[in-house]
PDB file of C-alpha atoms in Angstrom:
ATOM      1  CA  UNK A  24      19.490  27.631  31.347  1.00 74.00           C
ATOM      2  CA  UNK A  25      21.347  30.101  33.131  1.00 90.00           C
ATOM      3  CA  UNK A  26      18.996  33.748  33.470  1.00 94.00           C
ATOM      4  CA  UNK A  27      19.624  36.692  31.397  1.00 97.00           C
ATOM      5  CA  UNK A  28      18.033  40.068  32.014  1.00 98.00           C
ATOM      6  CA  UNK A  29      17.458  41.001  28.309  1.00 98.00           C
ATOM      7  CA  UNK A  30      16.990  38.855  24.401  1.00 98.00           C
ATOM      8  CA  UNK A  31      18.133  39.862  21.158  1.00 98.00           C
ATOM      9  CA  UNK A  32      16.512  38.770  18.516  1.00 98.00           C
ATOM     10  CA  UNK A  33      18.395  39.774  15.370  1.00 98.00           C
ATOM     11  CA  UNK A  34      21.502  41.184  16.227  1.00 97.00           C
ATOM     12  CA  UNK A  35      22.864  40.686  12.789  1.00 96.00           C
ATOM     13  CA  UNK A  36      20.244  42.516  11.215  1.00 97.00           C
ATOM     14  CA  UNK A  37      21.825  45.523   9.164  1.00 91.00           C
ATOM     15  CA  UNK A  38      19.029  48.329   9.297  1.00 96.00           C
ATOM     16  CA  UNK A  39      18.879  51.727  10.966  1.00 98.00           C
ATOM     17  CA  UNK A  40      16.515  50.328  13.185  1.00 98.00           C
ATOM     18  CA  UNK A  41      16.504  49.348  16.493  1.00 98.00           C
ATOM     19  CA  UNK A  42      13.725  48.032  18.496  1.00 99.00           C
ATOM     20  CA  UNK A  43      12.943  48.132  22.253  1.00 98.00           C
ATOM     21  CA  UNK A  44      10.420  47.044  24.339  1.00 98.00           C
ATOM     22  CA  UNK A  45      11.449  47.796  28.166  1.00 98.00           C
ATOM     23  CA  UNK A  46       8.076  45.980  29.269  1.00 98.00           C
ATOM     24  CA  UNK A  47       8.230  42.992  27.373  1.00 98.00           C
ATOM     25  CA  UNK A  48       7.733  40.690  30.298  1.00 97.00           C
ATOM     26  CA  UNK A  49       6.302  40.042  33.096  1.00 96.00           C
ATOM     27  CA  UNK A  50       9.226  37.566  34.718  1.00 95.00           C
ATOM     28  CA  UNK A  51      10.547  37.507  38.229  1.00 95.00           C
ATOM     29  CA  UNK A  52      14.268  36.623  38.125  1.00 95.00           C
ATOM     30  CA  UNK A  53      15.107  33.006  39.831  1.00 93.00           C
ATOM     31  CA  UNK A  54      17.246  34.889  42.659  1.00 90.00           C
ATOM     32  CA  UNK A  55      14.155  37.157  43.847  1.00 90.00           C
ATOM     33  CA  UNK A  56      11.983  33.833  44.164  1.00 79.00           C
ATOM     34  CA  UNK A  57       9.023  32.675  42.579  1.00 74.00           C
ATOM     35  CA  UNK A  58       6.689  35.425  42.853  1.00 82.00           C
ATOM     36  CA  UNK A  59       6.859  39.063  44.040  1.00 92.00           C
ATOM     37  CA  UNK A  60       4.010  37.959  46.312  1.00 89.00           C
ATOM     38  CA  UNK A  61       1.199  39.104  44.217  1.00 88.00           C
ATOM     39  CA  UNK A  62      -1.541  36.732  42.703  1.00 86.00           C
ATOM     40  CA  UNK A  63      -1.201  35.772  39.243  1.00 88.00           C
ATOM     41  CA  UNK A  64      -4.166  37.330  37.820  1.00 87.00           C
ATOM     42  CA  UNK A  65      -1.800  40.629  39.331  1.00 87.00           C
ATOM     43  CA  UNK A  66       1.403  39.451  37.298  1.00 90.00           C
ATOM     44  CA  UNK A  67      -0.391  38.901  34.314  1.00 91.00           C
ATOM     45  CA  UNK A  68      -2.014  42.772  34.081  1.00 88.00           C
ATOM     46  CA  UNK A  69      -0.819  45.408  32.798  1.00 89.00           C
ATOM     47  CA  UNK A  70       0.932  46.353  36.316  1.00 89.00           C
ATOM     48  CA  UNK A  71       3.716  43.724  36.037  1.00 93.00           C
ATOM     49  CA  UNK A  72       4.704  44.288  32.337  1.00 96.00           C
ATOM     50  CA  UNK A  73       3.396  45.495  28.532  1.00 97.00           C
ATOM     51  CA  UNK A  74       1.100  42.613  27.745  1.00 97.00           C
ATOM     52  CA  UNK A  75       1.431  42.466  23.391  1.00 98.00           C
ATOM     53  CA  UNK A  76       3.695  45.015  23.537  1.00 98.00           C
ATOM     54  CA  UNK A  77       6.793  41.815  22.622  1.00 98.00           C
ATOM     55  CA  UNK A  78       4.798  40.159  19.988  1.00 98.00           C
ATOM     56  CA  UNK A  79       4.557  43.737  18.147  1.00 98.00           C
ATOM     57  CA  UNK A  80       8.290  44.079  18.498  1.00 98.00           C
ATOM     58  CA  UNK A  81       9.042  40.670  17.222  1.00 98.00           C
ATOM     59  CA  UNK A  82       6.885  41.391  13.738  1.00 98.00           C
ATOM     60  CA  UNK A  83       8.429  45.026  13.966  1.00 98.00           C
ATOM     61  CA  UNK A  84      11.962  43.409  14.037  1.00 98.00           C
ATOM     62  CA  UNK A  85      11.115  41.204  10.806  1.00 98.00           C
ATOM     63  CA  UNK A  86       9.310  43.407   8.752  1.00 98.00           C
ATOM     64  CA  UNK A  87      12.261  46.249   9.347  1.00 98.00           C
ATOM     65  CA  UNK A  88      15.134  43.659   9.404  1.00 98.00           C
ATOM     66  CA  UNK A  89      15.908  45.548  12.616  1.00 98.00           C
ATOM     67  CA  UNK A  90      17.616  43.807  15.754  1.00 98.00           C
ATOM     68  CA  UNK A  91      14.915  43.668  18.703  1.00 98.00           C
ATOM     69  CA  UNK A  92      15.853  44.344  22.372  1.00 98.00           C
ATOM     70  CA  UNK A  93      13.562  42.873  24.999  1.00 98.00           C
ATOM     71  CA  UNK A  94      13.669  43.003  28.662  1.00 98.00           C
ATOM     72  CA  UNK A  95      13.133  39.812  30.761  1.00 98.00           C
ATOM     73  CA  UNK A  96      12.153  41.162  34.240  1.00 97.00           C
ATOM     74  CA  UNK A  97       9.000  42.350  35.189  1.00 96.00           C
ATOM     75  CA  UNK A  98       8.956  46.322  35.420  1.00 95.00           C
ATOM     76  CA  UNK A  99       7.282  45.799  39.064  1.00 94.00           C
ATOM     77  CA  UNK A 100      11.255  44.276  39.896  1.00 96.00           C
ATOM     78  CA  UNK A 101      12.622  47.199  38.895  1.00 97.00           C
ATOM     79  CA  UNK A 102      11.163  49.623  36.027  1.00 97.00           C
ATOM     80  CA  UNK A 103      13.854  49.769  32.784  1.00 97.00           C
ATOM     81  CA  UNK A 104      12.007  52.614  31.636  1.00 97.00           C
ATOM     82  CA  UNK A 105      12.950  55.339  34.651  1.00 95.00           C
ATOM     83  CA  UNK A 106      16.013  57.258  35.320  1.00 95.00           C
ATOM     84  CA  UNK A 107      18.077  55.563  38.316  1.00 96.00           C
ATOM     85  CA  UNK A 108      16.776  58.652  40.323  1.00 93.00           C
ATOM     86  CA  UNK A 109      12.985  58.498  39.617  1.00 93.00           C
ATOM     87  CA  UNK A 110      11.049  57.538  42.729  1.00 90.00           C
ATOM     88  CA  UNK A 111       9.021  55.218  40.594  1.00 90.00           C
ATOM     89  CA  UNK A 112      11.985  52.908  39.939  1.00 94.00           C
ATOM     90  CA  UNK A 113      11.148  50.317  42.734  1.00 93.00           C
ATOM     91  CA  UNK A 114       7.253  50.188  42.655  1.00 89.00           C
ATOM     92  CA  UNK A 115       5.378  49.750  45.790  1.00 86.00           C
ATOM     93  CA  UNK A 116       1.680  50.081  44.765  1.00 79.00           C
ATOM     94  CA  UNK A 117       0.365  50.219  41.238  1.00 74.00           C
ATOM     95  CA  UNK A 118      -2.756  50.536  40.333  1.00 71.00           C
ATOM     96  CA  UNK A 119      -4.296  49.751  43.250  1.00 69.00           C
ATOM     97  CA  UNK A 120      -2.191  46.160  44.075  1.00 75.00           C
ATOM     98  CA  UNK A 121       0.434  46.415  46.922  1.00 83.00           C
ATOM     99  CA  UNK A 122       3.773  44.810  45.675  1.00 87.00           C
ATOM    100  CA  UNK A 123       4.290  42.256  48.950  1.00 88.00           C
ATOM    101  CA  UNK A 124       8.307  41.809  47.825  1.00 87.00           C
ATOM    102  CA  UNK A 125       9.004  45.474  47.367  1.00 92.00           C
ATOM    103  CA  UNK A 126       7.347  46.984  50.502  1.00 87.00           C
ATOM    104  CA  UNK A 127      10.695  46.362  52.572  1.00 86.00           C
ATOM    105  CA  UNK A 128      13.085  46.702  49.714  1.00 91.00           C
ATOM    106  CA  UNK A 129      15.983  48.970  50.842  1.00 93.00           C
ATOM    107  CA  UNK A 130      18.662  51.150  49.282  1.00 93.00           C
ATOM    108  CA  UNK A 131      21.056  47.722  49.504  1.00 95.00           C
ATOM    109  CA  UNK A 132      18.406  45.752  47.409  1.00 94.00           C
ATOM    110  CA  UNK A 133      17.749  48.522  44.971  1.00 95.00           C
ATOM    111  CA  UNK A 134      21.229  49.258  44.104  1.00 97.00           C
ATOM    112  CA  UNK A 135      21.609  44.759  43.506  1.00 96.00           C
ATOM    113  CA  UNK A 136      18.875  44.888  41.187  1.00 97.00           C
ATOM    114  CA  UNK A 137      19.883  47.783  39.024  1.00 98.00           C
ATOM    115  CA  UNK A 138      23.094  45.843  38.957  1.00 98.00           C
ATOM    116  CA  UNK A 139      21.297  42.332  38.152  1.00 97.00           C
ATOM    117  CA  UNK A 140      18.832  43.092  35.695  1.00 98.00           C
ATOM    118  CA  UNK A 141      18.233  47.163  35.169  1.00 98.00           C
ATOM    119  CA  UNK A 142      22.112  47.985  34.443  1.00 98.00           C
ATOM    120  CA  UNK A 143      22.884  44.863  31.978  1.00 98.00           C
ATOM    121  CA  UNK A 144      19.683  45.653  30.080  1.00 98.00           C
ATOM    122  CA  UNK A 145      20.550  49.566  29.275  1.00 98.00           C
ATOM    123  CA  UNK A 146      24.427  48.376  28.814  1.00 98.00           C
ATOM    124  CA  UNK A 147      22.992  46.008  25.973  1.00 98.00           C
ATOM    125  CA  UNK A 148      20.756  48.842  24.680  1.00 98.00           C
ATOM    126  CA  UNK A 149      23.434  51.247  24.386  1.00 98.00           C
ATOM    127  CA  UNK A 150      25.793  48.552  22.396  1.00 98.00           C
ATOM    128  CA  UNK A 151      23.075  48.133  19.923  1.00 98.00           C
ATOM    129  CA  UNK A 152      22.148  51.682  19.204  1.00 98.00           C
ATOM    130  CA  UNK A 153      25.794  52.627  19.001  1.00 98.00           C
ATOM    131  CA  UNK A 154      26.096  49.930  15.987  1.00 97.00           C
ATOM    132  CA  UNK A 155      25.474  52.820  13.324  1.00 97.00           C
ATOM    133  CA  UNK A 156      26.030  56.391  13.549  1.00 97.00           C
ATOM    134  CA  UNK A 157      22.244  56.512  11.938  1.00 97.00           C
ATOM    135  CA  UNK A 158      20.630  54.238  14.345  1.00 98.00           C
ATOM    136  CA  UNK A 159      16.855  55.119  14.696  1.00 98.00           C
ATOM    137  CA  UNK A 160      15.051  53.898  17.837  1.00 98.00           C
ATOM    138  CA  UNK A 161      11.505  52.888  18.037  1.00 98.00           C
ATOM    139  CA  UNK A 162      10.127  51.713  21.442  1.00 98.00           C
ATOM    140  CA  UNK A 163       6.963  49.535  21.592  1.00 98.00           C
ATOM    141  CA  UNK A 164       4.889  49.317  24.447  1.00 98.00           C
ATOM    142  CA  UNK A 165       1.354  48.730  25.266  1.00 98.00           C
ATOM    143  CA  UNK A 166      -1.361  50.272  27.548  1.00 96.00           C
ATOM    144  CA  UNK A 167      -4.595  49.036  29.585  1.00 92.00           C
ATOM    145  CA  UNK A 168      -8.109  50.204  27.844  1.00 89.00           C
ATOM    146  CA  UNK A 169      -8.974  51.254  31.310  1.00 76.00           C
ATOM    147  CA  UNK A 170      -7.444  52.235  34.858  1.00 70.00           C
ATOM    148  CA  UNK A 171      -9.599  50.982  37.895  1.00 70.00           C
ATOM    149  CA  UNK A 172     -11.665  53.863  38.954  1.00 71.00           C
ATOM    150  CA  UNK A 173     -10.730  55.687  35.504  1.00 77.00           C
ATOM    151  CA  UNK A 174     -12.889  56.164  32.821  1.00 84.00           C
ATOM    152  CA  UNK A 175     -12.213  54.235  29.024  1.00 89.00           C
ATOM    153  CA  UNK A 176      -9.195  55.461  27.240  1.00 93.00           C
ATOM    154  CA  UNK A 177     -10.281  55.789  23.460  1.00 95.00           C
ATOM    155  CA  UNK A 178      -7.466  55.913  21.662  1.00 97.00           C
ATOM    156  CA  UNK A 179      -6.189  52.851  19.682  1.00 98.00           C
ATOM    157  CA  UNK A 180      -2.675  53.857  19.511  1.00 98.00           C
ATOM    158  CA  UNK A 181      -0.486  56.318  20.933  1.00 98.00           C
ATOM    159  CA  UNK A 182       2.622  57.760  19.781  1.00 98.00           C
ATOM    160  CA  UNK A 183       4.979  59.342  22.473  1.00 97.00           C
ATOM    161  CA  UNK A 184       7.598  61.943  21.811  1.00 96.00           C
ATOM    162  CA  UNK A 185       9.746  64.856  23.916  1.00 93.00           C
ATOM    163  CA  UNK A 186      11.249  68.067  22.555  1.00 94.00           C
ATOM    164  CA  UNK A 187      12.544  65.729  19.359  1.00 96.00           C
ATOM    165  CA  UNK A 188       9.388  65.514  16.798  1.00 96.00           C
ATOM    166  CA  UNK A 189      11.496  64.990  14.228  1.00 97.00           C
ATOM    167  CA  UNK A 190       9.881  61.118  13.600  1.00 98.00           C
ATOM    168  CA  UNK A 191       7.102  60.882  15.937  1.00 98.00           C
ATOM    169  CA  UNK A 192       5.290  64.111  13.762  1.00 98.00           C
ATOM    170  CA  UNK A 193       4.921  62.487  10.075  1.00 98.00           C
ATOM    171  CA  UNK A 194       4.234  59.121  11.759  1.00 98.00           C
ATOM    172  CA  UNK A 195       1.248  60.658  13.498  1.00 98.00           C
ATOM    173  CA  UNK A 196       0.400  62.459  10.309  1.00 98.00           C
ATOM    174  CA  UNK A 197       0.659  58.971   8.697  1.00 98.00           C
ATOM    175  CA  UNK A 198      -1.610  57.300  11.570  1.00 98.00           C
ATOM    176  CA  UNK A 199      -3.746  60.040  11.281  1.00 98.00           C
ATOM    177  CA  UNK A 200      -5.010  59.191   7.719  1.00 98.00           C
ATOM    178  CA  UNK A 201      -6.494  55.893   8.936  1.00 98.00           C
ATOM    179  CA  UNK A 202     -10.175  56.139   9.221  1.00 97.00           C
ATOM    180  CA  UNK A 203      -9.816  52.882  12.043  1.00 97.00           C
ATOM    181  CA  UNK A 204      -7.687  54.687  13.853  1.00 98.00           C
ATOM    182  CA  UNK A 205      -7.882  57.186  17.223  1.00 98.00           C
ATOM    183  CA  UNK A 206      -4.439  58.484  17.738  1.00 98.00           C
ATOM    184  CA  UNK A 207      -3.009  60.198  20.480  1.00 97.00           C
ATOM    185  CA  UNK A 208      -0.833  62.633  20.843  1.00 97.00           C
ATOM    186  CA  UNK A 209       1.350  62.358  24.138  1.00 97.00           C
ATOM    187  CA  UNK A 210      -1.564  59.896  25.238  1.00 95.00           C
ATOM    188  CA  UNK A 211      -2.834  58.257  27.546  1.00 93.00           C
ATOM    189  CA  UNK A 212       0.363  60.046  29.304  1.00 87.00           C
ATOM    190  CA  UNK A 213       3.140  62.479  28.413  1.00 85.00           C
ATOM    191  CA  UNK A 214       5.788  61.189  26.018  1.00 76.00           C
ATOM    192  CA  UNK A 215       8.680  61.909  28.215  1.00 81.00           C
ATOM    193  CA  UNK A 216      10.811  61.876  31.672  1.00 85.00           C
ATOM    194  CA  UNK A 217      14.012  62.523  32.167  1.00 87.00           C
ATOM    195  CA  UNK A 218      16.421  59.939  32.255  1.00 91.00           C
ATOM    196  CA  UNK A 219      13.577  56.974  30.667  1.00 95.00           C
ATOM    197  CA  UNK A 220      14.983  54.887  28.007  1.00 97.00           C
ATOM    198  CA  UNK A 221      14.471  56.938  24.878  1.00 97.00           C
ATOM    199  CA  UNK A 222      15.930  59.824  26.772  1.00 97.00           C
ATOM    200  CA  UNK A 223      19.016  58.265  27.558  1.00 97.00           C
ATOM    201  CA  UNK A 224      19.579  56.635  24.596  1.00 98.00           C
ATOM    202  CA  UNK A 225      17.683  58.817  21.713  1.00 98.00           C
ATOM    203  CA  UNK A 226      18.037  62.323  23.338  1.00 97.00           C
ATOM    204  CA  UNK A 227      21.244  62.364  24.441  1.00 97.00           C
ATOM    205  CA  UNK A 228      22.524  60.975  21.399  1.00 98.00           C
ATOM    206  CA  UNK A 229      21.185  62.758  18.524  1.00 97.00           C
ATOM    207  CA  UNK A 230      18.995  59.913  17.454  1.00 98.00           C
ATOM    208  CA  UNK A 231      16.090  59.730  15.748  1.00 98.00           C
ATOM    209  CA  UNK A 232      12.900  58.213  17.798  1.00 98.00           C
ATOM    210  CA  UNK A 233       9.579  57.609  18.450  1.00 98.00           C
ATOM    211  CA  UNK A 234       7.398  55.753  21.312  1.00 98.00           C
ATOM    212  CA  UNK A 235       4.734  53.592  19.940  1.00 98.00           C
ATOM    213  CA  UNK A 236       2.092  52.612  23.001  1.00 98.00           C
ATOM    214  CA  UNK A 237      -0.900  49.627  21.698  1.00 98.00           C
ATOM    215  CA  UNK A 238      -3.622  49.156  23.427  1.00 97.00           C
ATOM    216  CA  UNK A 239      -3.277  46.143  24.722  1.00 96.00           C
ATOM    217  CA  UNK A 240      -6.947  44.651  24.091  1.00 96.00           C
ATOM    218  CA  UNK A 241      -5.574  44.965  19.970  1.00 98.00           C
ATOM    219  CA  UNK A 242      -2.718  42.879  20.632  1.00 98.00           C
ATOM    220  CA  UNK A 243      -3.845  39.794  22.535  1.00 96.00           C
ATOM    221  CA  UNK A 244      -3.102  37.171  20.231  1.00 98.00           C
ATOM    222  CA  UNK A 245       0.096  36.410  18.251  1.00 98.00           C
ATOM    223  CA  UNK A 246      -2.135  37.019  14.984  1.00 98.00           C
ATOM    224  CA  UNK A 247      -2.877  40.472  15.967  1.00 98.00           C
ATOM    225  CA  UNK A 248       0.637  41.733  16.892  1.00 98.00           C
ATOM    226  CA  UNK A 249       1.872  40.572  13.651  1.00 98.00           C
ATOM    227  CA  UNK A 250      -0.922  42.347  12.129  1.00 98.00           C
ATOM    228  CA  UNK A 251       0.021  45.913  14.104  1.00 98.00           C
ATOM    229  CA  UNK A 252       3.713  44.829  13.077  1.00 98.00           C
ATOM    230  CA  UNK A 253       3.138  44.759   9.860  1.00 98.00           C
ATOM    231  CA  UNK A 254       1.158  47.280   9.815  1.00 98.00           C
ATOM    232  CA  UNK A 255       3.233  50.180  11.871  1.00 98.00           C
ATOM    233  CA  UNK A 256       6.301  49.127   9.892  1.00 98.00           C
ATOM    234  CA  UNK A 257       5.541  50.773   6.343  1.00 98.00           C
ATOM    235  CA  UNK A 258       4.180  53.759   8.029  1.00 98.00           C
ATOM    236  CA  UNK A 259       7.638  54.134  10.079  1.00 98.00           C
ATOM    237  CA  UNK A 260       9.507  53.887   7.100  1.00 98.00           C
ATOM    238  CA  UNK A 261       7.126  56.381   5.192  1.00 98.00           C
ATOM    239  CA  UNK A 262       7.508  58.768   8.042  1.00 98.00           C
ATOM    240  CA  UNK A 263      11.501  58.214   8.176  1.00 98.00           C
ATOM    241  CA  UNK A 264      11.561  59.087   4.699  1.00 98.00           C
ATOM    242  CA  UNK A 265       9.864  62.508   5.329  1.00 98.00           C
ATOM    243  CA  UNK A 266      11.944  63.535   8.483  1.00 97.00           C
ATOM    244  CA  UNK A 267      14.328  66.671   7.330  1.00 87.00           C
ATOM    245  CA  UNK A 268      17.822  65.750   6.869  1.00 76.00           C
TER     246      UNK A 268
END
């Protein structure tokens, strides 16, 4: 099967939605080799992609009859969720773990990935949330209960937004209300950079949107991401419902 940098599952699905996950796995691309030199408990942490954070999208997808974007490189190859300019494009350490294939990386091999995997991926993205003049984006990704040397994050969910609240404010409001639930704000890191996904394709545009990071320890099993699927997916449509026109 010949590789492609990016699914869709759902294309032909006719709602306003449109679901991302930029992290969804933690695959290294047949022309960069087998490994990016790291061990495998390394590739399967949260350094090397959004573990959960695919399954959620998947029962996101269904229960919104929404078409579901997921990348299929590793963000340690090249990160889909930074502006071309950000210095944290091409990771070199992360979280402690030197990235062996990335230490000599160039200009010359940064410039063939975002043409092999990073370009293709936000070319698909754009095609998708261009389908409606209405589109709304919602971006699922996942984060570690814990950073080594850090102390516990305790929130269960965080929801992510910039300048545009429009979305991500009822949906908190909505969160909020669940007695299970710490929710944060902006957390466990600030909802925005310039030139990331959602500001590319949400900002610029006009679109409605909203960042939805899991942490990851909820979502290990394909069970529990349908759960937080089914779960989120009333509440986003709630919250839709109460944004101003």
């Amino acid at each position: 099967m010949t590789y492609q940098p990016y699914h869709i599952h759902g294309e032909d699905r006719e709602s306003r939605w449109l679901i991302t996950c930029d992290h969804a796995t933690n695959t290294v691309p047949p022309d960069i080799g087998e490994s990016l030199g790291l061990p495998e408990a390394d590739m399967t942490r949260h350094i090397a992609y959004d573990p959960g954070a695919a399954g959620v999208s998947l029962a996101l997808g269904r229960a919104l009859n929404a078409p579901v974007l997921l990348s299929n490189f590793s963000r340690l190859v090249i990160d889909p969720n930074r502006g071309e300019d950000d210095p944290t494009l091409l990771m070199k350490l992360y979280d402690g773990s030197i990235i062996p294939a990335n230490r000599h990386a160039d200009a010359a091999e940064r410039e063939r990935r975002l043409n092999a995997y990073y370009r293709p991926y936000h070319e698909a993205y754009a095609r998708l949330a261009a389908r409606r003049d209405d589109t709304v984006i919602v971006a699922v990704h996942s984060f570690t209960h814990q950073l080594r040397g850090r102390p516990p994050r305790p929130w269960h969910i965080g929801i992510l937004h910039a300048w545009d609240r429009r979305l991500s404010d009822p949906f908190i409001a909505l969160l909020e209300a669940e007695p299970d639930l710490v929710v944060g704000r902006n957390q466990p890191y600030p909802g925005h950079l310039p030139g990331d996904a959602i500001d590319r394709h949400a900002l610029h545009h006009g679109r409605n949107n909203t960042l939805i990071e899991v942490r990851n320890d909820l979502i290990r099993s394909e069970a529990t991401q349908e759960l937080w699927g089914q779960r989120l997916a009333p509440m986003l449509r709630e919250a839709l419902a109460r944004v101003p026109d």
